[in-house]
Amino acid sequence: MAAPIDHHLESLGTYLKERLNNAGAALSNPVTVVQDVSYMGDINPTDNFPLLLVYRTGGSGYGGDSKQSFEIVYLLSNYGDRFDIPRVLAWVFEDYNPENIINLLINYYSTTDHCGSLDLFSLDWNYSYRAIGNSAGGRLKFDLLP
């Protein structure tokens, strides 16, 4: 059996990758912000970093009254200059960048008709960089309401 493709997640992942990379290309020192997108939360089927994971985490309710929960994880590994990693993470998540991932998410759901409306109060994000262990990434959780 082959599971059906989640077109909503694939459209969102493609949109975020293209928009983040376009914004990164426009910088004075161009950056590839996203190399690959995966739609699996626990398994990383690719070695292409920086990586964007886009997946559903659950929901509540049933039918037209259901709330859906999602998560987007941004992972950096083996980035060219380790001093760039904290700057890239901040640029992807912070308000000083108008093309940050949160603004892109808000734009995506306000300009397209996809699976409900974004619950702005559900937006929960964080990012971190640890030089020991080379762990770097960020996480954005959000809900869609009917």
N, CA and C atoms as an extended XYZ file, in Angstrom:
438
Properties=species:S:1:pos:R:3:atomname:S:1:resname:S:1:resid:I:1 pbc="F F F"
N         0.839       -1.180        0.000 N   MET     1
C         0.000        0.000        0.000 CA  MET     1
C         0.885        1.244        0.000 C   MET     1
N         0.539        2.188       -0.790 N   ALA     2
C         1.246        3.471       -0.806 CA  ALA     2
C         0.319        4.530       -0.213 C   ALA     2
N         0.823        5.214        0.792 N   ALA     3
C         0.026        6.267        1.426 CA  ALA     3
C        -0.142        7.426        0.451 C   ALA     3
N        -1.290        8.111        0.515 N   PRO     4
C        -1.493        9.251       -0.383 CA  PRO     4
C        -0.563       10.407       -0.043 C   PRO     4
N        -0.229       11.184       -1.033 N   ILE     5
C         0.633       12.349       -0.854 CA  ILE     5
C        -0.135       13.435       -0.114 C   ILE     5
N         0.505       14.057        0.840 N   ASP     6
C        -0.094       15.179        1.558 CA  ASP     6
C         0.240       16.450        0.773 C   ASP     6
N        -0.630       16.809       -0.153 N   HIS     7
C        -0.370       17.943       -1.033 CA  HIS     7
C        -0.265       19.263       -0.273 C   HIS     7
N        -1.004       19.392        0.824 N   HIS     8
C        -0.925       20.608        1.629 CA  HIS     8
C         0.486       20.804        2.164 C   HIS     8
N         1.060       19.751        2.748 N   LEU     9
C         2.422       19.871        3.286 CA  LEU     9
C         3.438       20.112        2.184 C   LEU     9
N         3.292       19.427        1.061 N   GLU    10
C         4.247       19.610       -0.032 CA  GLU    10
C         4.186       21.021       -0.602 C   GLU    10
N         2.993       21.584       -0.710 N   SER    11
C         2.868       22.966       -1.196 CA  SER    11
C         3.503       23.947       -0.217 C   SER    11
N         3.256       23.741        1.072 N   LEU    12
C         3.834       24.615        2.094 CA  LEU    12
C         5.361       24.496        2.099 C   LEU    12
N         5.884       23.287        2.058 N   GLY    13
C         7.333       23.086        2.056 CA  GLY    13
C         8.002       23.719        0.851 C   GLY    13
N         7.407       23.551       -0.328 N   THR    14
C         7.956       24.142       -1.548 CA  THR    14
C         7.946       25.666       -1.458 C   THR    14
N         6.839       26.216       -0.985 N   TYR    15
C         6.714       27.672       -0.832 CA  TYR    15
C         7.803       28.212        0.099 C   TYR    15
N         7.951       27.585        1.275 N   LEU    16
C         8.944       28.072        2.243 CA  LEU    16
C        10.363       27.958        1.694 C   LEU    16
N        10.683       26.840        1.059 N   LYS    17
C        12.025       26.658        0.496 CA  LYS    17
C        12.323       27.717       -0.558 C   LYS    17
N        11.394       27.915       -1.488 N   GLU    18
C        11.618       28.890       -2.563 CA  GLU    18
C        11.749       30.303       -2.023 C   GLU    18
N        10.873       30.694       -1.124 N   ARG    19
C        10.895       32.064       -0.599 CA  ARG    19
C        12.119       32.316        0.276 C   ARG    19
N        12.483       31.370        1.132 N   LEU    20
C        13.684       31.551        1.957 CA  LEU    20
C        14.938       31.610        1.089 C   LEU    20
N        15.017       30.763        0.085 N   ASN    21
C        16.192       30.773       -0.798 CA  ASN    21
C        16.250       32.043       -1.646 C   ASN    21
N        15.098       32.541       -2.102 N   ASN    22
C        15.093       33.809       -2.847 CA  ASN    22
C        15.581       34.951       -1.962 C   ASN    22
N        15.134       34.975       -0.716 N   ALA    23
C        15.581       36.018        0.216 CA  ALA    23
C        17.067       35.863        0.519 C   ALA    23
N        17.533       34.632        0.671 N   GLY    24
C        18.953       34.392        0.923 CA  GLY    24
C        19.821       34.774       -0.257 C   GLY    24
N        19.321       34.568       -1.476 N   ALA    25
C        20.077       34.921       -2.682 CA  ALA    25
C        20.208       36.430       -2.843 C   ALA    25
N        19.283       37.180       -2.244 N   ALA    26
C        19.295       38.639       -2.370 CA  ALA    26
C        20.227       39.311       -1.360 C   ALA    26
N        20.801       38.561       -0.442 N   LEU    27
C        21.709       39.147        0.544 CA  LEU    27
C        23.018       39.572       -0.113 C   LEU    27
N        23.756       40.477        0.541 N   SER    28
C        25.028       40.928       -0.021 CA  SER    28
C        26.018       39.772       -0.160 C   SER    28
N        25.973       38.811        0.742 N   ASN    29
C        26.705       37.548        0.623 CA  ASN    29
C        25.655       36.452        0.506 C   ASN    29
N        25.300       36.060       -0.728 N   PRO    30
C        24.196       35.109       -0.924 CA  PRO    30
C        24.371       33.811       -0.134 C   PRO    30
N        23.228       33.294        0.347 N   VAL    31
C        23.197       32.097        1.175 CA  VAL    31
C        22.117       31.159        0.647 C   VAL    31
N        22.430       29.858        0.548 N   THR    32
C        21.392       28.862        0.309 CA  THR    32
C        20.800       28.538        1.666 C   THR    32
N        19.566       28.944        1.885 N   VAL    33
C        18.947       28.818        3.198 CA  VAL    33
C        18.396       27.412        3.409 C   VAL    33
N        17.810       26.821        2.367 N   VAL    34
C        17.238       25.478        2.457 CA  VAL    34
C        17.736       24.657        1.279 C   VAL    34
N        18.403       23.562        1.581 N   GLN    35
C        18.873       22.665        0.530 CA  GLN    35
C        17.808       21.636        0.166 C   GLN    35
N        17.067       21.148        1.175 N   ASP    36
C        16.095       20.096        0.929 CA  ASP    36
C        14.935       20.239        1.911 C   ASP    36
N        13.804       19.612        1.564 N   VAL    37
C        12.616       19.596        2.414 CA  VAL    37
C        12.213       18.142        2.613 C   VAL    37
N        11.868       17.792        3.849 N   SER    38
C        11.360       16.466        4.164 CA  SER    38
C        10.022       16.639        4.871 C   SER    38
N         9.158       15.670        4.709 N   TYR    39
C         7.828       15.740        5.313 CA  TYR    39
C         7.674       14.693        6.407 C   TYR    39
N         8.785       14.298        6.996 N   MET    40
C         8.798       13.319        8.068 CA  MET    40
C         9.442       13.946        9.290 C   MET    40
N         8.828       13.760       10.444 N   GLY    41
C         9.342       14.396       11.646 CA  GLY    41
C        10.466       13.658       12.328 C   GLY    41
N        10.420       12.328       12.367 N   ASP    42
C        11.388       11.578       13.154 CA  ASP    42
C        12.516       10.986       12.326 C   ASP    42
N        12.308       10.849       11.039 N   ILE    43
C        13.288       10.197       10.187 CA  ILE    43
C        13.835       11.222        9.212 C   ILE    43
N        15.141       11.258        9.075 N   ASN    44
C        15.761       12.166        8.129 CA  ASN    44
C        16.216       11.353        6.918 C   ASN    44
N        15.441       11.371        5.826 N   PRO    45
C        15.796       10.541        4.671 CA  PRO    45
C        16.827       11.185        3.740 C   PRO    45
N        17.422       12.273        4.143 N   THR    46
C        18.355       12.975        3.265 CA  THR    46
C        19.562       13.471        4.042 C   THR    46
N        20.642       13.663        3.349 N   ASP    47
C        21.835       14.258        3.945 CA  ASP    47
C        22.037       15.683        3.459 C   ASP    47
N        21.049       16.251        2.834 N   ASN    48
C        21.142       17.602        2.285 CA  ASN    48
C        20.762       18.623        3.352 C   ASN    48
N        21.737       19.378        3.790 N   PHE    49
C        21.507       20.430        4.789 CA  PHE    49
C        21.886       21.763        4.186 C   PHE    49
N        21.271       22.824        4.607 N   PRO    50
C        20.220       23.003        5.589 CA  PRO    50
C        18.925       22.310        5.139 C   PRO    50
N        18.225       21.744        6.117 N   LEU    51
C        17.055       20.917        5.875 CA  LEU    51
C        15.840       21.509        6.569 C   LEU    51
N        14.724       21.486        5.876 N   LEU    52
C        13.449       21.934        6.422 CA  LEU    52
C        12.554       20.703        6.549 C   LEU    52
N        12.084       20.420        7.764 N   LEU    53
C        11.134       19.339        8.003 CA  LEU    53
C         9.765       19.969        8.213 C   LEU    53
N         8.766       19.519        7.478 N   VAL    54
C         7.413       20.064        7.567 CA  VAL    54
C         6.480       18.880        7.780 C   VAL    54
N         5.761       18.856        8.920 N   TYR    55
C         4.917       17.694        9.188 CA  TYR    55
C         3.772       18.044       10.138 C   TYR    55
N         2.753       17.179       10.104 N   ARG    56
C         1.606       17.296       11.001 CA  ARG    56
C         1.947       16.612       12.323 C   ARG    56
N         1.445       17.180       13.418 N   THR    57
C         1.683       16.565       14.723 CA  THR    57
C         0.402       16.103       15.388 C   THR    57
N        -0.758       16.408       14.799 N   GLY    58
C        -2.017       15.960       15.382 CA  GLY    58
C        -3.104       16.990       15.207 C   GLY    58
N        -4.049       16.945       16.122 N   GLY    59
C        -5.169       17.866       16.069 CA  GLY    59
C        -6.207       17.477       17.089 C   GLY    59
N        -7.341       18.143       17.027 N   SER    60
C        -8.455       17.815       17.916 CA  SER    60
C        -9.755       18.148       17.206 C   SER    60
N       -10.816       17.472       17.624 N   GLY    61
C       -12.112       17.666       16.983 CA  GLY    61
C       -12.273       16.705       15.822 C   GLY    61
N       -13.362       16.889       15.085 N   TYR    62
C       -13.629       16.000       13.965 CA  TYR    62
C       -14.333       16.765       12.859 C   TYR    62
N       -14.006       16.410       11.636 N   GLY    63
C       -14.669       17.003       10.475 CA  GLY    63
C       -14.366       18.481       10.328 C   GLY    63
N       -15.371       19.241        9.986 N   GLY    64
C       -15.210       20.663        9.719 CA  GLY    64
C       -14.833       21.503       10.921 C   GLY    64
N       -14.974       20.944       12.124 N   ASP    65
C       -14.643       21.688       13.341 CA  ASP    65
C       -13.292       21.302       13.926 C   ASP    65
N       -12.483       20.604       13.170 N   SER    66
C       -11.226       20.106       13.727 CA  SER    66
C       -10.105       21.129       13.633 C   SER    66
N        -9.272       21.123       14.657 N   LYS    67
C        -8.044       21.919       14.678 CA  LYS    67
C        -6.916       20.984       14.265 C   LYS    67
N        -6.001       21.467       13.436 N   GLN    68
C        -4.859       20.679       13.008 CA  GLN    68
C        -3.581       21.317       13.538 C   GLN    68
N        -2.646       20.493       13.980 N   SER    69
C        -1.377       20.989       14.521 CA  SER    69
C        -0.231       20.569       13.606 C   SER    69
N         0.719       21.498       13.430 N   PHE    70
C         1.847       21.293       12.530 CA  PHE    70
C         3.137       21.715       13.205 C   PHE    70
N         4.234       21.246       12.629 N   GLU    71
C         5.546       21.645       13.108 CA  GLU    71
C         6.474       21.796       11.909 C   GLU    71
N         7.316       22.810       11.978 N   ILE    72
C         8.360       23.023       10.986 CA  ILE    72
C         9.672       23.065       11.753 C   ILE    72
N        10.620       22.241       11.326 N   VAL    73
C        11.931       22.200       11.963 CA  VAL    73
C        12.961       22.584       10.913 C   VAL    73
N        13.870       23.462       11.302 N   TYR    74
C        14.948       23.912       10.419 CA  TYR    74
C        16.257       23.425       11.009 C   TYR    74
N        16.996       22.604       10.255 N   LEU    75
C        18.239       22.018       10.747 CA  LEU    75
C        19.422       22.465        9.913 C   LEU    75
N        20.476       22.872       10.587 N   LEU    76
C        21.736       23.217        9.933 CA  LEU    76
C        22.778       22.186       10.333 C   LEU    76
N        23.605       21.797        9.394 N   SER    77
C        24.696       20.883        9.674 CA  SER    77
C        25.780       21.116        8.633 C   SER    77
N        27.015       21.062        9.073 N   ASN    78
C        28.151       21.217        8.157 CA  ASN    78
C        28.075       22.512        7.353 C   ASN    78
N        27.587       23.569        7.977 N   TYR    79
C        27.509       24.854        7.288 CA  TYR    79
C        28.926       25.361        7.037 C   TYR    79
N        29.146       26.051        5.936 N   GLY    80
C        30.480       26.471        5.514 CA  GLY    80
C        31.305       27.144        6.597 C   GLY    80
N        30.774       28.138        7.240 N   ASP    81
C        31.488       28.873        8.280 CA  ASP    81
C        30.686       28.740        9.569 C   ASP    81
N        31.252       28.103       10.583 N   ARG    82
C        30.484       27.871       11.805 CA  ARG    82
C        30.055       29.167       12.484 C   ARG    82
N        30.758       30.272       12.209 N   PHE    83
C        30.355       31.553       12.779 CA  PHE    83
C        29.102       32.102       12.096 C   PHE    83
N        28.765       31.593       10.912 N   ASP    84
C        27.546       32.003       10.219 CA  ASP    84
C        26.298       31.339       10.788 C   ASP    84
N        26.443       30.202       11.448 N   ILE    85
C        25.273       29.439       11.890 CA  ILE    85
C        24.351       30.250       12.797 C   ILE    85
N        24.833       30.890       13.870 N   PRO    86
C        23.914       31.670       14.699 CA  PRO    86
C        23.266       32.821       13.931 C   PRO    86
N        24.019       33.430       12.999 N   ARG    87
C        23.457       34.540       12.212 CA  ARG    87
C        22.369       34.047       11.270 C   ARG    87
N        22.579       32.887       10.640 N   VAL    88
C        21.569       32.332        9.737 CA  VAL    88
C        20.316       31.964       10.531 C   VAL    88
N        20.485       31.333       11.686 N   LEU    89
C        19.326       30.974       12.506 CA  LEU    89
C        18.518       32.209       12.897 C   LEU    89
N        19.196       33.237       13.357 N   ALA    90
C        18.492       34.466       13.727 CA  ALA    90
C        17.801       35.078       12.518 C   ALA    90
N        18.452       35.076       11.376 N   TRP    91
C        17.875       35.650       10.155 CA  TRP    91
C        16.632       34.883        9.727 C   TRP    91
N        16.622       33.571        9.892 N   VAL    92
C        15.470       32.755        9.495 CA  VAL    92
C        14.286       32.989       10.425 C   VAL    92
N        14.534       33.263       11.712 N   PHE    93
C        13.441       33.322       12.685 CA  PHE    93
C        13.085       34.716       13.208 C   PHE    93
N        13.980       35.678       13.165 N   GLU    94
C        13.729       36.961       13.843 CA  GLU    94
C        13.028       37.987       12.960 C   GLU    94
N        12.384       38.958       13.623 N   ASP    95
C        11.562       39.966       12.955 CA  ASP    95
C        12.325       40.930       12.058 C   ASP    95
N        13.609       41.139       12.302 N   TYR    96
C        14.325       42.117       11.483 CA  TYR    96
C        14.423       41.673       10.031 C   TYR    96
N        14.184       40.418        9.761 N   ASN    97
C        14.144       39.911        8.390 CA  ASN    97
C        12.680       39.799        7.975 C   ASN    97
N        12.208       40.644        7.056 N   PRO    98
C        10.795       40.586        6.659 CA  PRO    98
C        10.424       39.273        5.971 C   PRO    98
N        11.415       38.536        5.501 N   GLU    99
C        11.159       37.240        4.856 CA  GLU    99
C        11.479       36.087        5.811 C   GLU    99
N        11.316       36.326        7.134 N   ASN   100
C        11.580       35.239        8.071 CA  ASN   100
C        10.489       34.182        7.949 C   ASN   100
N        10.730       33.020        8.518 N   ILE   101
C         9.834       31.888        8.337 CA  ILE   101
C         8.446       32.153        8.914 C   ILE   101
N         8.353       32.937        9.974 N   ILE   102
C         7.054       33.239       10.573 CA  ILE   102
C         6.240       34.146        9.653 C   ILE   102
N         6.848       35.197        9.128 N   ASN   103
C         6.142       36.076        8.190 CA  ASN   103
C         5.739       35.334        6.926 C   ASN   103
N         6.593       34.435        6.453 N   LEU   104
C         6.240       33.646        5.272 CA  LEU   104
C         5.048       32.748        5.553 C   LEU   104
N         5.015       32.150        6.732 N   LEU   105
C         3.893       31.298        7.113 CA  LEU   105
C         2.595       32.108        7.187 C   LEU   105
N         2.661       33.276        7.797 N   ILE   106
C         1.481       34.146        7.887 CA  ILE   106
C         1.017       34.537        6.488 C   ILE   106
N         1.945       34.907        5.615 N   ASN   107
C         1.600       35.276        4.248 CA  ASN   107
C         0.978       34.098        3.501 C   ASN   107
N         1.543       32.924        3.655 N   TYR   108
C         1.045       31.738        2.957 CA  TYR   108
C        -0.419       31.483        3.288 C   TYR   108
N        -0.756       31.520        4.570 N   TYR   109
C        -2.126       31.211        4.966 CA  TYR   109
C        -3.087       32.379        4.789 C   TYR   109
N        -2.583       33.599        4.643 N   SER   110
C        -3.488       34.734        4.435 CA  SER   110
C        -3.772       34.979        2.957 C   SER   110
N        -2.933       34.434        2.072 N   THR   111
C        -3.115       34.685        0.639 CA  THR   111
C        -3.557       33.457       -0.140 C   THR   111
N        -3.634       32.310        0.517 N   THR   112
C        -4.060       31.095       -0.166 CA  THR   112
C        -5.136       30.399        0.656 C   THR   112
N        -5.852       29.519        0.038 N   ASP   113
C        -6.923       28.783        0.711 CA  ASP   113
C        -6.438       27.366        0.973 C   ASP   113
N        -5.857       27.150        2.144 N   HIS   114
C        -5.288       25.854        2.475 CA  HIS   114
C        -5.744       25.382        3.853 C   HIS   114
N        -6.567       24.394        3.899 N   CYS   115
C        -6.853       23.621        5.119 CA  CYS   115
C        -7.221       24.434        6.354 C   CYS   115
N        -7.751       25.596        6.233 N   GLY   116
C        -8.142       26.365        7.401 CA  GLY   116
C        -7.317       27.633        7.550 C   GLY   116
N        -7.526       28.311        8.675 N   SER   117
C        -6.826       29.572        8.896 CA  SER   117
C        -5.783       29.419       10.004 C   SER   117
N        -4.701       30.130        9.846 N   LEU   118
C        -3.609       30.080       10.799 CA  LEU   118
C        -4.037       30.732       12.111 C   LEU   118
N        -3.848       30.016       13.203 N   ASP   119
C        -4.104       30.549       14.536 CA  ASP   119
C        -2.839       31.274       14.994 C   ASP   119
N        -2.836       32.601       14.881 N   LEU   120
C        -1.647       33.382       15.220 CA  LEU   120
C        -1.229       33.208       16.679 C   LEU   120
N        -2.189       32.939       17.555 N   PHE   121
C        -1.862       32.767       18.972 CA  PHE   121
C        -1.177       31.428       19.245 C   PHE   121
N        -1.230       30.519       18.287 N   SER   122
C        -0.596       29.211       18.473 CA  SER   122
C         0.875       29.208       18.067 C   SER   122
N         1.335       30.263       17.384 N   LEU   123
C         2.720       30.298       16.910 CA  LEU   123
C         3.682       30.199       18.094 C   LEU   123
N         4.518       29.183       18.074 N   ASP   124
C         5.482       28.938       19.142 CA  ASP   124
C         6.795       28.553       18.467 C   ASP   124
N         7.831       29.364       18.643 N   TRP   125
C         9.081       29.109       17.942 CA  TRP   125
C        10.277       29.304       18.857 C   TRP   125
N        11.357       28.623       18.495 N   ASN   126
C        12.626       28.788       19.188 CA  ASN   126
C        13.728       28.264       18.281 C   ASN   126
N        14.937       28.662       18.572 N   TYR   127
C        16.097       28.151       17.851 CA  TYR   127
C        17.291       28.147       18.789 C   TYR   127
N        18.260       27.299       18.469 N   SER   128
C        19.436       27.233       19.331 CA  SER   128
C        20.640       26.744       18.541 C   SER   128
N        21.798       27.073       19.064 N   TYR   129
C        23.059       26.653       18.473 CA  TYR   129
C        23.978       26.219       19.600 C   TYR   129
N        24.512       25.036       19.473 N   ARG   130
C        25.463       24.538       20.458 CA  ARG   130
C        26.750       24.173       19.734 C   ARG   130
N        27.812       24.863       20.062 N   ALA   131
C        29.097       24.598       19.413 CA  ALA   131
C        29.584       23.187       19.728 C   ALA   131
N        29.306       22.720       20.943 N   ILE   132
C        29.694       21.363       21.315 CA  ILE   132
C        28.608       20.421       20.793 C   ILE   132
N        28.988       19.517       19.963 N   GLY   133
C        28.029       18.590       19.386 CA  GLY   133
C        27.468       19.049       18.052 C   GLY   133
N        27.838       20.245       17.636 N   ASN   134
C        27.401       20.792       16.341 CA  ASN   134
C        25.897       20.683       16.134 C   ASN   134
N        25.130       21.024       17.133 N   SER   135
C        23.677       20.988       17.054 CA  SER   135
C        23.169       22.396       16.781 C   SER   135
N        22.445       22.559       15.683 N   ALA   136
C        21.911       23.879       15.348 CA  ALA   136
C        20.590       23.702       14.630 C   ALA   136
N        19.615       24.484       15.049 N   GLY   137
C        18.330       24.418       14.378 CA  GLY   137
C        17.271       25.216       15.091 C   GLY   137
N        16.096       25.197       14.517 N   GLY   138
C        14.965       25.906       15.082 CA  GLY   138
C        13.690       25.129       14.849 C   GLY   138
N        12.666       25.486       15.609 N   ARG   139
C        11.392       24.780       15.559 CA  ARG   139
C        10.259       25.799       15.617 C   ARG   139
N         9.263       25.597       14.781 N   LEU   140
C         8.085       26.453       14.746 CA  LEU   140
C         6.860       25.564       14.793 C   LEU   140
N         6.027       25.745       15.825 N   LYS   141
C         4.785       24.991       15.954 CA  LYS   141
C         3.621       25.935       15.677 C   LYS   141
N         2.566       25.413       15.037 N   PHE   142
C         1.393       26.236       14.792 CA  PHE   142
C         0.172       25.353       14.582 C   PHE   142
N        -1.002       25.986       14.728 N   ASP   143
C        -2.272       25.297       14.522 CA  ASP   143
C        -3.046       25.981       13.408 C   ASP   143
N        -3.854       25.188       12.738 N   LEU   144
C        -4.816       25.704       11.770 CA  LEU   144
C        -6.208       25.466       12.352 C   LEU   144
N        -7.029       26.493       12.252 N   LEU   145
C        -8.417       26.409       12.720 CA  LEU   145
C        -9.330       26.268       11.511 C   LEU   145
N       -10.506       25.673       11.718 N   PRO   146
C       -11.429       25.523       10.572 CA  PRO   146
C       -11.906       26.848       10.028 C   PRO   146
